[in-house]
CSV table of C-alpha atoms in Angstrom, one decimal:
chain,number,residue,atom,x,y,z
A,1,MET,CA,0.3,-0.1,0.0
A,2,VAL,CA,1.5,3.6,-1.4
A,3,ASP,CA,0.8,7.0,-1.1
A,4,ARG,CA,3.5,7.6,-4.1
A,5,ALA,CA,5.5,6.5,-6.8
A,6,GLN,CA,8.1,3.3,-5.4
A,7,GLY,CA,9.3,0.2,-6.4
A,8,ALA,CA,11.0,-2.3,-5.8
A,9,ALA,CA,14.0,-5.0,-7.0
A,10,THR,CA,15.5,-8.1,-6.4
A,11,LEU,CA,18.6,-7.7,-8.9
A,12,GLU,CA,20.8,-10.5,-6.4
A,13,ASP,CA,19.8,-13.2,-4.9
A,14,GLY,CA,19.4,-12.2,-1.0
A,15,ASP,CA,19.3,-8.1,-2.2
A,16,VAL,CA,16.6,-6.5,-1.7
A,17,GLU,CA,16.4,-2.8,-3.9
A,18,LEU,CA,14.0,-0.5,-2.3
A,19,LEU,CA,13.1,2.7,-4.9
A,20,ILE,CA,11.9,5.6,-3.2
A,21,HIS,CA,11.8,9.3,-3.3
A,22,ARG,CA,15.0,10.8,-4.2
A,23,ARG,CA,16.5,14.2,-5.5
A,24,LEU,CA,19.6,14.8,-8.0
A,25,LEU,CA,21.1,18.6,-8.3
A,26,LYS,CA,22.0,17.4,-11.7
A,27,ASP,CA,20.5,14.7,-14.0
A,28,ASP,CA,22.3,11.8,-13.8
A,29,ASP,CA,21.3,10.7,-17.6
A,30,ARG,CA,19.1,7.8,-16.8
A,31,GLY,CA,16.1,9.1,-19.0
A,32,VAL,CA,14.8,12.3,-17.2
A,33,GLY,CA,16.6,14.5,-19.4
A,34,GLU,CA,16.5,17.0,-16.4
A,35,PRO,CA,17.5,16.9,-12.2
A,36,LEU,CA,15.0,15.6,-10.2
A,37,ASN,CA,14.7,18.5,-7.3
A,38,GLU,CA,11.6,17.9,-6.1
A,39,THR,CA,10.6,21.5,-3.7
A,40,GLN,CA,7.8,23.2,-2.9
A,41,GLY,CA,7.3,25.1,-6.2
A,42,VAL,CA,8.4,25.4,-10.0
A,43,THR,CA,7.4,28.2,-12.4
A,44,ALA,CA,6.7,27.1,-16.3
A,45,TYR,CA,9.2,26.0,-18.3
A,46,ASP,CA,8.6,29.6,-20.3
A,47,TRP,CA,7.7,32.2,-18.3
A,48,THR,CA,8.5,36.4,-17.6
A,49,ASP,CA,9.9,37.8,-14.1
A,50,PRO,CA,8.5,40.8,-13.3
A,51,LYS,CA,11.8,42.7,-14.7
A,52,ASN,CA,10.1,41.8,-18.5
A,53,VAL,CA,13.3,38.9,-19.0
A,54,SER,CA,11.6,35.7,-20.4
A,55,HIS,CA,13.0,32.4,-19.1
A,56,HIS,CA,12.3,29.0,-20.4
A,57,GLU,CA,13.8,26.9,-18.1
A,58,PRO,CA,11.7,26.4,-14.5
A,59,VAL,CA,13.3,28.0,-11.6
A,60,ARG,CA,12.3,26.0,-7.8
A,61,ILE,CA,10.7,28.4,-5.4
A,62,GLY,CA,10.9,27.3,-1.8
A,63,LYS,CA,12.7,24.2,0.3
A,64,GLY,CA,13.3,20.2,-1.1
A,65,LEU,CA,10.5,17.8,-0.6
A,66,VAL,CA,11.3,15.4,2.3
A,67,VAL,CA,9.8,12.1,2.6
A,68,ARG,CA,9.5,10.2,5.2
A,69,GLY,CA,7.7,6.4,6.1
A,70,SER,CA,8.3,3.0,6.7
A,71,HIS,CA,8.2,0.4,4.9
A,72,ALA,CA,6.9,-3.5,6.1
A,73,LEU,CA,8.1,-6.2,3.8
A,74,ALA,CA,6.8,-9.6,4.0
A,75,LEU,CA,7.8,-12.7,2.4
A,76,THR,CA,4.8,-15.2,1.6
A,77,ALA,CA,4.2,-17.7,-0.5
A,78,PRO,CA,2.2,-16.4,-3.9
A,79,GLY,CA,-0.6,-18.4,-3.1
A,80,ALA,CA,-1.3,-16.9,0.7
A,81,ALA,CA,0.1,-13.5,-0.2
A,82,ALA,CA,-3.4,-11.5,-1.4
A,83,ARG,CA,-4.7,-12.8,1.8
A,84,SER,CA,-2.1,-11.7,4.1
A,85,TYR,CA,-1.9,-8.0,2.2
A,86,ARG,CA,-5.4,-8.0,2.6
A,87,ARG,CA,-5.3,-8.3,6.7
A,88,VAL,CA,-2.5,-5.9,6.8
A,89,GLN,CA,-3.2,-3.2,4.7
A,90,ASP,CA,-6.7,-3.3,7.1
A,91,GLU,CA,-4.5,-2.2,9.9
A,92,ILE,CA,-2.8,0.4,8.4
């Protein structure tokens, strides 16, 4: 049960990688084509400032977002997984 985009992978036996919120001040060349710098606000890509100067890149406004939460990992046999998850979902 999530309230934002997340992902998980097992790239090697015995490892679990959780992909949650990340913040990058430079593009990491992994497909997005821009930094992942989420802030409290952002201007449009094309905008004009109060001095009537046109800009073609967004400007971040405010502090960077901070995301906190918790994760529960359940190792359940596939046949019993849905029943197990429903019980946890009711408790959240």
